[in-house]
CSV table of C-alpha atoms and ligand atoms in Angstrom, one decimal:
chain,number,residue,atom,x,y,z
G,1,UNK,CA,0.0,0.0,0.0
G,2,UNK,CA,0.8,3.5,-0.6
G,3,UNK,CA,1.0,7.0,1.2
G,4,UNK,CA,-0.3,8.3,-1.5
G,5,UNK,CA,-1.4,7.9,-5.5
G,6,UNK,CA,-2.0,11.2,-7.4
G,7,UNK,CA,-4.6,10.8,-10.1
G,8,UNK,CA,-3.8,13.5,-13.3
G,9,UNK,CA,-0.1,15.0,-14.6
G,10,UNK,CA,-1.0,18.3,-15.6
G,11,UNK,CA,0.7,21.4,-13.5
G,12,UNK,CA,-1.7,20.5,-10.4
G,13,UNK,CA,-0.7,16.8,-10.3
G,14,UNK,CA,2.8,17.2,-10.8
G,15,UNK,CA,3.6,20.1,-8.5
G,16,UNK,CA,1.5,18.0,-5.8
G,17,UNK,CA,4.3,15.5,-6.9
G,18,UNK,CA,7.2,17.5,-6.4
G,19,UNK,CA,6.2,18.5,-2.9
G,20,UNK,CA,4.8,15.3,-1.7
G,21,UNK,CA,8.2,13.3,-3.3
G,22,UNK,CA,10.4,16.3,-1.6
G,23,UNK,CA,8.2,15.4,2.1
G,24,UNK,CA,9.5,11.5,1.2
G,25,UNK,CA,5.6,10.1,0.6
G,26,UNK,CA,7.4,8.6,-2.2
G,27,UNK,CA,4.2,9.2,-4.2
G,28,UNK,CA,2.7,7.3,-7.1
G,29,UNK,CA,1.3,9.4,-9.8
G,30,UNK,CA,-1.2,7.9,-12.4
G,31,UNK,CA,-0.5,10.1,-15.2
G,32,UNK,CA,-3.3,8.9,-18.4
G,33,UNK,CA,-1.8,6.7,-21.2
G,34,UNK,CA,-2.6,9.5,-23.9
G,35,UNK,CA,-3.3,12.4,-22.2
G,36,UNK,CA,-0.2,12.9,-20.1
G,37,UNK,CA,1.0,16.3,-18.8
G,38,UNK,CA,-2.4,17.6,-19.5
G,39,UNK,CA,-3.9,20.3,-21.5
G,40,UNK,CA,-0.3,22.3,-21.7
G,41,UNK,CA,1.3,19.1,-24.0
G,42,UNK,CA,-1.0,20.5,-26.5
G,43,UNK,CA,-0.1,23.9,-26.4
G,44,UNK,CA,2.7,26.0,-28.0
G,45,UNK,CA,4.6,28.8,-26.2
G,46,UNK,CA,3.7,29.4,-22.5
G,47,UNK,CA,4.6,33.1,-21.8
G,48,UNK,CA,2.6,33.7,-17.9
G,49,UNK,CA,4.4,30.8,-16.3
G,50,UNK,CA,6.6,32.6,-13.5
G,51,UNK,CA,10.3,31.8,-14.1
G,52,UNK,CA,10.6,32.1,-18.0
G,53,UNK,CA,10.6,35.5,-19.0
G,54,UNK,CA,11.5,34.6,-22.3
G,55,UNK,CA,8.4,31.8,-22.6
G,56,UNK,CA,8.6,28.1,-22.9
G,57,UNK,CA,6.6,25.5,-24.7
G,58,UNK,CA,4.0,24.0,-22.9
G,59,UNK,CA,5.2,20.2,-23.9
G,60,UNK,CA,8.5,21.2,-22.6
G,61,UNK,CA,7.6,22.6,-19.6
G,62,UNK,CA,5.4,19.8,-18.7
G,63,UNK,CA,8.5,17.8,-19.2
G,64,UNK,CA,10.6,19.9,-16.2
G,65,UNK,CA,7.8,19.2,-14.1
G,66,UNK,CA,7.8,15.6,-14.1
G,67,UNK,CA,11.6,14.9,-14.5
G,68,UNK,CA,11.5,17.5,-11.2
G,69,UNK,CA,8.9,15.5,-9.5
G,70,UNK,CA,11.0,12.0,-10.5
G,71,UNK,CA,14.1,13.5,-9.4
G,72,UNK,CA,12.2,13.4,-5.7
G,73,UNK,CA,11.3,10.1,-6.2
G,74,UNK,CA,8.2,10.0,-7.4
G,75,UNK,CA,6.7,7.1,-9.4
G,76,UNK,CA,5.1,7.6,-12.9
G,77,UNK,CA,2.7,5.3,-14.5
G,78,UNK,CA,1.5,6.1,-18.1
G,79,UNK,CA,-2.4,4.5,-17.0
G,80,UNK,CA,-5.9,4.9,-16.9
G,81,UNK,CA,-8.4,5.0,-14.0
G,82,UNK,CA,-11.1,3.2,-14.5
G,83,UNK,CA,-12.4,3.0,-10.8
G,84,UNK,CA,-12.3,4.4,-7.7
G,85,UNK,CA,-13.1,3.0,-3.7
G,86,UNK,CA,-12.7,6.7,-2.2
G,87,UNK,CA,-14.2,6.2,1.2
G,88,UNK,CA,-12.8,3.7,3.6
G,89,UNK,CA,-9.5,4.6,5.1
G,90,UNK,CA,-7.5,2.8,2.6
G,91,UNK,CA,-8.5,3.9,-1.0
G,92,UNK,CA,-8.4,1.4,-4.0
G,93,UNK,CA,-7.9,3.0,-7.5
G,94,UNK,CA,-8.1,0.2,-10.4
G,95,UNK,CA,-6.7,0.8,-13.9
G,96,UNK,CA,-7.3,0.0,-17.3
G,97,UNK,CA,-3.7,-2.3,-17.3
G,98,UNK,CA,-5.9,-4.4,-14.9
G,99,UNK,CA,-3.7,-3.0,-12.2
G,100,UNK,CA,-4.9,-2.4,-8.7
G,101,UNK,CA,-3.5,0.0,-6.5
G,102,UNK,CA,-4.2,0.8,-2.6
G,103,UNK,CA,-3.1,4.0,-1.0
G,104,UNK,CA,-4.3,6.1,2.4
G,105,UNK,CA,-4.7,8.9,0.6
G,106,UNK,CA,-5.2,10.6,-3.1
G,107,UNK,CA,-4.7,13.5,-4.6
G,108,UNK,CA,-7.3,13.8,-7.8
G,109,UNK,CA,-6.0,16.1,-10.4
G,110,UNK,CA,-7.5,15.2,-13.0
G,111,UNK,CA,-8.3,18.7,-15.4
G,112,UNK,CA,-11.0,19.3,-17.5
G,113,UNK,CA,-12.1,17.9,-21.1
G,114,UNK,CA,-12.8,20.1,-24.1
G,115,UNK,CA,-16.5,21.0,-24.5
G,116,UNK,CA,-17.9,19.9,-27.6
G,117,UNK,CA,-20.5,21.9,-29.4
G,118,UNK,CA,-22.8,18.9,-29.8
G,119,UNK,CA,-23.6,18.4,-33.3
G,120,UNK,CA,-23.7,15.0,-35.1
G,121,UNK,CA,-21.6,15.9,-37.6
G,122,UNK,CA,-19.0,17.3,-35.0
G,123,UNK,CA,-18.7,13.4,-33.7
G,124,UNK,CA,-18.7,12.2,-37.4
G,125,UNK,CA,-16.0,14.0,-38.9
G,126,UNK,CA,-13.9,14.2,-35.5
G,127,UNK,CA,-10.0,13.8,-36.7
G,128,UNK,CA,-11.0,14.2,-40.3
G,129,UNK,CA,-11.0,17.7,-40.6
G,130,UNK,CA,-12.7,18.5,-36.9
G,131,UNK,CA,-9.8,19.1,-34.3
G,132,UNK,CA,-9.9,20.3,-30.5
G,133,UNK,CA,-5.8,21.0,-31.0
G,134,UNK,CA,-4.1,23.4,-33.4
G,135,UNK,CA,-0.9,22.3,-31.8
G,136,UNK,CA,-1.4,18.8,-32.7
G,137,UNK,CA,-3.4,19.2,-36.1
G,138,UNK,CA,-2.9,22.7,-37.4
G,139,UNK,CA,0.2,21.3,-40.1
G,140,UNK,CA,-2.5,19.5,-41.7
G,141,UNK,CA,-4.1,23.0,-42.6
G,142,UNK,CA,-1.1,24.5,-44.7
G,143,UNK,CA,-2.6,27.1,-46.9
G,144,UNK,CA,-6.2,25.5,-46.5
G,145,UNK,CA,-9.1,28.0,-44.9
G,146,UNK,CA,-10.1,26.8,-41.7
G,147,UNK,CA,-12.6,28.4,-38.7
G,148,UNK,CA,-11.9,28.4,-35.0
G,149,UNK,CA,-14.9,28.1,-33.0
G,150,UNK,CA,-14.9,30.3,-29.5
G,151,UNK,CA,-14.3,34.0,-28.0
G,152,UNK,CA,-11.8,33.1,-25.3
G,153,UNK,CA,-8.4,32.8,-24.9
G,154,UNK,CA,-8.2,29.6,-26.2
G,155,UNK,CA,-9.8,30.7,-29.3
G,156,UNK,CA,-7.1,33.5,-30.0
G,157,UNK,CA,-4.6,31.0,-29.0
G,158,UNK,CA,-5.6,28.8,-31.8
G,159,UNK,CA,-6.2,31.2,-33.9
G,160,UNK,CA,-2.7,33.2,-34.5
G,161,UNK,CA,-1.2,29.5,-33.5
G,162,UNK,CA,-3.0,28.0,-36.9
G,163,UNK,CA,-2.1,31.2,-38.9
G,164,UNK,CA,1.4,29.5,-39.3
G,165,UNK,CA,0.0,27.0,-41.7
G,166,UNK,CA,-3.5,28.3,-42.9
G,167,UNK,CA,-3.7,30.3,-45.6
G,168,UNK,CA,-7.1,31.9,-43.9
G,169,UNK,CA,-8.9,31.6,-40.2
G,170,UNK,CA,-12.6,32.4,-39.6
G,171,UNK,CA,-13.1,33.2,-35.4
G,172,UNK,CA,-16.8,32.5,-35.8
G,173,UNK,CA,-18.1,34.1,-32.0
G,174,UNK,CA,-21.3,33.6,-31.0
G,175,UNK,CA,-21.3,37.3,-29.8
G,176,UNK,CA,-19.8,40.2,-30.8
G,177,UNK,CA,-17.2,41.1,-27.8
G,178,UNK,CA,-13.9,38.6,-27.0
G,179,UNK,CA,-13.9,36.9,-23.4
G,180,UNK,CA,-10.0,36.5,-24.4
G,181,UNK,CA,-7.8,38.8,-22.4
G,182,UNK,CA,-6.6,42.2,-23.7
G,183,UNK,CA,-3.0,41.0,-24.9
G,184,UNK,CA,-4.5,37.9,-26.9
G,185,UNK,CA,-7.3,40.1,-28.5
G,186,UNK,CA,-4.5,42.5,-29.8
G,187,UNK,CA,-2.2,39.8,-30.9
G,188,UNK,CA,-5.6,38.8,-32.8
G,189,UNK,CA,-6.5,41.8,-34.5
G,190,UNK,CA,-3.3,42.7,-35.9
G,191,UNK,CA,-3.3,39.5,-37.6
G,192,UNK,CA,-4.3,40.3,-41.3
G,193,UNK,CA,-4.7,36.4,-41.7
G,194,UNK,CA,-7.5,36.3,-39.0
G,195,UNK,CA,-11.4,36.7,-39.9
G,196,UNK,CA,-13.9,37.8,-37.3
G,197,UNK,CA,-17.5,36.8,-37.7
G,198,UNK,CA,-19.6,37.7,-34.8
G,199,UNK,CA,-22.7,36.3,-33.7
G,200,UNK,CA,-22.8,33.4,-35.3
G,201,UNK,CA,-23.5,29.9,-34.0
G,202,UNK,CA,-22.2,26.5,-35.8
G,203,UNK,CA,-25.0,25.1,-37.0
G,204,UNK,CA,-23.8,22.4,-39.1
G,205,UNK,CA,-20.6,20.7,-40.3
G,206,UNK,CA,-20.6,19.5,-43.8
G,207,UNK,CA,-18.2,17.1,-45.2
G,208,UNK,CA,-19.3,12.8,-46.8
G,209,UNK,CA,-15.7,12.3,-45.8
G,210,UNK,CA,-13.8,15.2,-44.4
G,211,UNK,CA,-14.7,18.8,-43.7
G,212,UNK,CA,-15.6,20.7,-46.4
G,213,UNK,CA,-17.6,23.3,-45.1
G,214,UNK,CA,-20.0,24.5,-42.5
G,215,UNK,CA,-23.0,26.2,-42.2
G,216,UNK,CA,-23.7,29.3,-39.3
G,217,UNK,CA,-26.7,30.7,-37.8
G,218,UNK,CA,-27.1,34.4,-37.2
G,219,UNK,CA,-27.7,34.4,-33.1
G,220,UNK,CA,-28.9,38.1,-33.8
G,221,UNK,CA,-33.0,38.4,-34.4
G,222,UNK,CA,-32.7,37.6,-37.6
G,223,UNK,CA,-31.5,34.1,-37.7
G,224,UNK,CA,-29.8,34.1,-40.9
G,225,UNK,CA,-27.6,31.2,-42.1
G,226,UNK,CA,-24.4,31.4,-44.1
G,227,UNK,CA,-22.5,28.7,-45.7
G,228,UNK,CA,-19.0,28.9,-45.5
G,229,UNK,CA,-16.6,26.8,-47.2
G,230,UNK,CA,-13.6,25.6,-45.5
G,231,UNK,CA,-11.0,22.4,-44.9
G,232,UNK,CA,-10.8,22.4,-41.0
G,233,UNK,CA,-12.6,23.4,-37.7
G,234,UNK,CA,-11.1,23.6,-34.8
G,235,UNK,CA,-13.5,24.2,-31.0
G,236,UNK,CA,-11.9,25.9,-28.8
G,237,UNK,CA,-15.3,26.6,-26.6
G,238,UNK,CA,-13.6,25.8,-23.1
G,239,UNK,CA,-13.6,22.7,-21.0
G,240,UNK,CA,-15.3,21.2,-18.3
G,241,UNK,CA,-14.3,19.4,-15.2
G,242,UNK,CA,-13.1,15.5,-15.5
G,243,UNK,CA,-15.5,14.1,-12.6
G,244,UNK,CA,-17.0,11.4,-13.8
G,245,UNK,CA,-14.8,9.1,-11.8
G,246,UNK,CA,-15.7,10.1,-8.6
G,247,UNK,CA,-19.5,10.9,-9.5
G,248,UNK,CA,-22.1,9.9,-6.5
G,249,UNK,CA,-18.2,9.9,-3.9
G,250,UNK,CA,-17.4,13.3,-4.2
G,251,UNK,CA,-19.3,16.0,-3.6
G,252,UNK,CA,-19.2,18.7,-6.6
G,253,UNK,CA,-20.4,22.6,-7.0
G,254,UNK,CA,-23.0,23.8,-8.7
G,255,UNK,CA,-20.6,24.5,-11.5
G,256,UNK,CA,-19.8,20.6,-11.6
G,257,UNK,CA,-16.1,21.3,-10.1
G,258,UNK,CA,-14.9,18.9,-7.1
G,259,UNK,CA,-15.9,20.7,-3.7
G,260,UNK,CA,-13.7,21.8,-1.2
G,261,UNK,CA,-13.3,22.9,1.9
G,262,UNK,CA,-12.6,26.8,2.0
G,263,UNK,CA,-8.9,27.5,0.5
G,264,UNK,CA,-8.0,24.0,1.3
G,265,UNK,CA,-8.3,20.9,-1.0
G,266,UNK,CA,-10.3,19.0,1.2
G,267,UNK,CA,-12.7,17.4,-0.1
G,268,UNK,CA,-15.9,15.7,1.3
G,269,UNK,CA,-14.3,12.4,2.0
G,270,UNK,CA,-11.2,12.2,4.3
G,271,UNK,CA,-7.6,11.5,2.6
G,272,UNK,CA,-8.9,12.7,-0.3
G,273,UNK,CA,-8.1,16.0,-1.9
G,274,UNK,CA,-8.8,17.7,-5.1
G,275,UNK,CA,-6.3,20.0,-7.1
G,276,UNK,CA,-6.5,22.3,-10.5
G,277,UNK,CA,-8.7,23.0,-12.8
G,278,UNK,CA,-11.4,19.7,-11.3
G,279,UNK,CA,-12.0,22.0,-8.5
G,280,UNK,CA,-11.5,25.7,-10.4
G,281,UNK,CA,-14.2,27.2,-12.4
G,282,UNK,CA,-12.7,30.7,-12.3
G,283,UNK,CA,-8.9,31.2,-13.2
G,284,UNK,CA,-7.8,27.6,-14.7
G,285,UNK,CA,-4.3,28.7,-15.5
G,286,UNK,CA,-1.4,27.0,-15.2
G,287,UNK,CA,0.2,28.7,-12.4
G,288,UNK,CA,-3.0,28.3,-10.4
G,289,UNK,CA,-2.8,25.0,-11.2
G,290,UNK,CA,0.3,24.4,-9.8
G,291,UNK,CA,0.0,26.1,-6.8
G,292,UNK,CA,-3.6,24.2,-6.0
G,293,UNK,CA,-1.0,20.9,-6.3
G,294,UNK,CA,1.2,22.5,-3.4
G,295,UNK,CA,-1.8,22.8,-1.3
G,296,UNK,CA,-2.8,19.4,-2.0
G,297,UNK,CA,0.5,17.9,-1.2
G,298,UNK,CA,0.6,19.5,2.2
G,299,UNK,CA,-2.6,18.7,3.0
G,300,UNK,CA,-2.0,15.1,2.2
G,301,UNK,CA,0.9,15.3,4.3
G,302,UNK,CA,-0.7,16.9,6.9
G,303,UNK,CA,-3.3,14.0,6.8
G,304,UNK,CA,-0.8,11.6,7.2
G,305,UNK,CA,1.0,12.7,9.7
G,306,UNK,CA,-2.3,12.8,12.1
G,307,UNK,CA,-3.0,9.3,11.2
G,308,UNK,CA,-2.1,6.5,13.8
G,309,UNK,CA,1.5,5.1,13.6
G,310,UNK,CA,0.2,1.2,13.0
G,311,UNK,CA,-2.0,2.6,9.9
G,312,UNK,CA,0.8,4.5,8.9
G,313,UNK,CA,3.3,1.6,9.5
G,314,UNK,CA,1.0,-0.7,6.9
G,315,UNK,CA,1.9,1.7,3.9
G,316,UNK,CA,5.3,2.7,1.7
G,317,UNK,CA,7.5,5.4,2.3
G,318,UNK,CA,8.2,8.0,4.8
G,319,UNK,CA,9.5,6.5,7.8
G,320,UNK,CA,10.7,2.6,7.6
G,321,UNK,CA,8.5,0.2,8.7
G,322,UNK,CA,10.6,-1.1,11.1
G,323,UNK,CA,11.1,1.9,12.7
G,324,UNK,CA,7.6,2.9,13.6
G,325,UNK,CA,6.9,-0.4,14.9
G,326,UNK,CA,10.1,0.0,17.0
G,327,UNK,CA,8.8,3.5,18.3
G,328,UNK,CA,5.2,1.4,18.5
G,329,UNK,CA,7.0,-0.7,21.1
G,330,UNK,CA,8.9,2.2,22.9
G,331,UNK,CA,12.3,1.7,21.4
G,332,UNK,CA,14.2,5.1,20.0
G,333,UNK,CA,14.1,5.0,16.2
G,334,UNK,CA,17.8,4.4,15.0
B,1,LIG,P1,-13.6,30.2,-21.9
B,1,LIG,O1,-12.8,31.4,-21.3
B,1,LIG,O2,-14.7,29.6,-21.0
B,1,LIG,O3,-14.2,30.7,-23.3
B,1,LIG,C1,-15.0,29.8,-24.0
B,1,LIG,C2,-15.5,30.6,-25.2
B,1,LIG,O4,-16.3,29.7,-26.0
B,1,LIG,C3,-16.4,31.8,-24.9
B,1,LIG,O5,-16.1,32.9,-25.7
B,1,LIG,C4,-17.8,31.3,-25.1
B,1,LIG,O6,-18.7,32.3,-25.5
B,1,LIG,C5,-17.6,30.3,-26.2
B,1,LIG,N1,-18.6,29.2,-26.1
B,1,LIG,C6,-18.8,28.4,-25.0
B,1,LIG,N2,-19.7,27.4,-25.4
B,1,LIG,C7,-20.0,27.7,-26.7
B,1,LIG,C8,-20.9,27.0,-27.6
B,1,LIG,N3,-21.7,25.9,-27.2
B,1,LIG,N4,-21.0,27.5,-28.8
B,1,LIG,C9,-20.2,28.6,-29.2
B,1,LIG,N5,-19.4,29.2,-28.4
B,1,LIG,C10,-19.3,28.8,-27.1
B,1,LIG,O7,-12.6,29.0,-22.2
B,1,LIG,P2,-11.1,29.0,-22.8
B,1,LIG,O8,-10.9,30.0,-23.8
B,1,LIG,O9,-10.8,27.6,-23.0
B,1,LIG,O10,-10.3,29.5,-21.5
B,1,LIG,C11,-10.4,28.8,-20.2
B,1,LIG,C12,-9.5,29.4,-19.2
B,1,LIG,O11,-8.1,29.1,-19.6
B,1,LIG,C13,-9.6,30.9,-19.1
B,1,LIG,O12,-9.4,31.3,-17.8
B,1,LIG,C14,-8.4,31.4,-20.0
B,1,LIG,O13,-7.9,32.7,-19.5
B,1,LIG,C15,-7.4,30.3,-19.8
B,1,LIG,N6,-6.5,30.2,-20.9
B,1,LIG,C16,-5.4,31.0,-20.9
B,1,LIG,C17,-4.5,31.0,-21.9
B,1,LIG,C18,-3.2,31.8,-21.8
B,1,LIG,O14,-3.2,32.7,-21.0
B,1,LIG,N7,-2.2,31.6,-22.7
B,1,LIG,C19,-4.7,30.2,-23.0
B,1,LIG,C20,-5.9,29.4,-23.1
B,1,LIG,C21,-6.8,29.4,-22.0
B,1,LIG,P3,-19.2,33.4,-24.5
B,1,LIG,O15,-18.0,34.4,-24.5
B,1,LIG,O16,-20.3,34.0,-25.3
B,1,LIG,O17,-19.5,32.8,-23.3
């Protein structure tokens, strides 16, 4: 048994890594079999992460953070969870390897998934010519027209990141103001490659076998609908929370993020904490990522250090076996 398994390897679940490996909990972290180091392995150059004035890319950085938390000892398996026993005092988390792991405590980090807009034809022609990833996809695009779908920061992101290889991109909003932040609408506008049409809705994806156009609806009074033709789309409408693991065991908010207790990552079942963007539905960024890990960590170590020293004594790490016992018995540890 473990001290302690961290679910997720994005900036939450590998900072709660490097401080739980630096505190000797010799943690394991589950990290996904695709999806490892989160939603920053898909993005290009990070330029708010404290530390690199001169930016870094997000794969890259993801990188630093695990060969930090490693470096600490902690233990990285590229997995699935596919179930979770949350509330007894020891907490079983199975795999999709078939592997079963036991821990007193767990640190769920597991991010959020891109939103989908919910069309048929989204599903249909998903990886042929329908991409959530510029990063990943966008050198498929080189000098085609494709449209971005969104008004955030991710949007924009996508955006200037696909003008690289697109010939054209369409920002079809849904309004006609930018949620992006200042710096990433500037960066947008100045981009003579860059289309805006606002207040439209995706109404339809077109395409027998790959993307060849799609069709918008005015969300003005009018309700007009346009037909655009293009090779790619790419939604960038935001994410929401991965909870569906822990659905009926933890308790969640009314925006569908993993409760917690105050500033804290306690959640409603003890040993069990929550961490990044599965328990934020304001900031999401990186650096508040991380620092959510932190708090984790040393809540998890906190945790254990109240527990008794025979339950203690039953798991890895910290302070050998041995030992306790010997301190158990009234000995002086050696
Ligand atoms: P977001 O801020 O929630 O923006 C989602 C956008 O998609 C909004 O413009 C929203 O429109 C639109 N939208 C949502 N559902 C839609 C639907 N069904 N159909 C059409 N449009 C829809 O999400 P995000 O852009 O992914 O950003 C999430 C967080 O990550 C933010 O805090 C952001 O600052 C951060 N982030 C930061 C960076 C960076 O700093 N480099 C990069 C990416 C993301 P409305 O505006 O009308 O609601």
């Amino acid at each position: 048994m473990r001290q302690l398994i961290i679910i997720g390897s994005g900036p939450a679940g590998y900072t709660a890594a490097i401080y739980a490996a630096r505190a000797n909990l010799r943690p394991l972290v589950i990290a996904s079999s695709v999806e490892f180091g989160g939603e920053l392995m898909k993005t290009t150059e990070v330029e708010n992460f404290p530390g690199f004035p001169e930016g870094i890319m997000g794969p890259e950085l993801m990188m630093k953070m695990q060969e930090q938390a490693e470096r600490f000892g902690a233990e990285i398996v590229y997995d699935d969870v596919t179930d979770l026993e949350l509330a007894g005092e020891v907490k079983t988390v199975r795999t999709a390897l078939g592997e079963t792991y036991e821990a007193l405590t767990v640190i769920y980090a597991t991010g959020s998934a891109y939103r989908k807009l919910g069309l048929e034809s989204e599903n249909r022609l998903s990886g042929y010519g329908v991409s959530w990833c510029a990063t990943c996809d966008g050198a498929f695009f080189k000098q085609k027209h494709v449209a971005v779908i969104g008004g955030g920061d991710s949007a924009l992101e996508e955006a200037t990141f696909l003008t690289r290889f697109a010939e054209k991109v369409s920002l079809v909003h849904r309004r006609d103001e930018l949620r992006a932040s200042a710096a990433m609408q500037e960066r947008a506008f100045a981009d003579p490659k860059i289309e805006f049409l606002w207040n439209q809705e995706v109404a339809d994806i077109s395409g027998a076998e790959k993307v060849d156009g799609i069709t918008l609806t005015s969300t003005l009074d009018s309700g007009e609908r346009t037909s655009l033709d293009l090779d790619g789309v790419f939604v960038a409408i935001g994410a929401d929370p991965r909870t569906h693991l822990v659905h009926g065991q933890l308790d969640l908010t009314a925006e569908g993020t993993i409760a917690v207790e105050g500033r804290s990552s306690k959640t409603n079942l003890p040993g069990v904490f929550a961490a990044g963007d599965v328990i934020d539905p304001t900031y999401k960024q990186a650096a508040t990522a991380a620092g959510s890990g932190v708090v984790a960590a040393l809540d998890a170590e906190h945790y254990l250090a109240a527990l008794p020293k025979e339950t203690l004594a039953k798991a890895d790490g910290v302070v050998p076996v041995d030992e306790i016992n010997g301190r158990a018995e009234g000995s002086s540890p050696a």
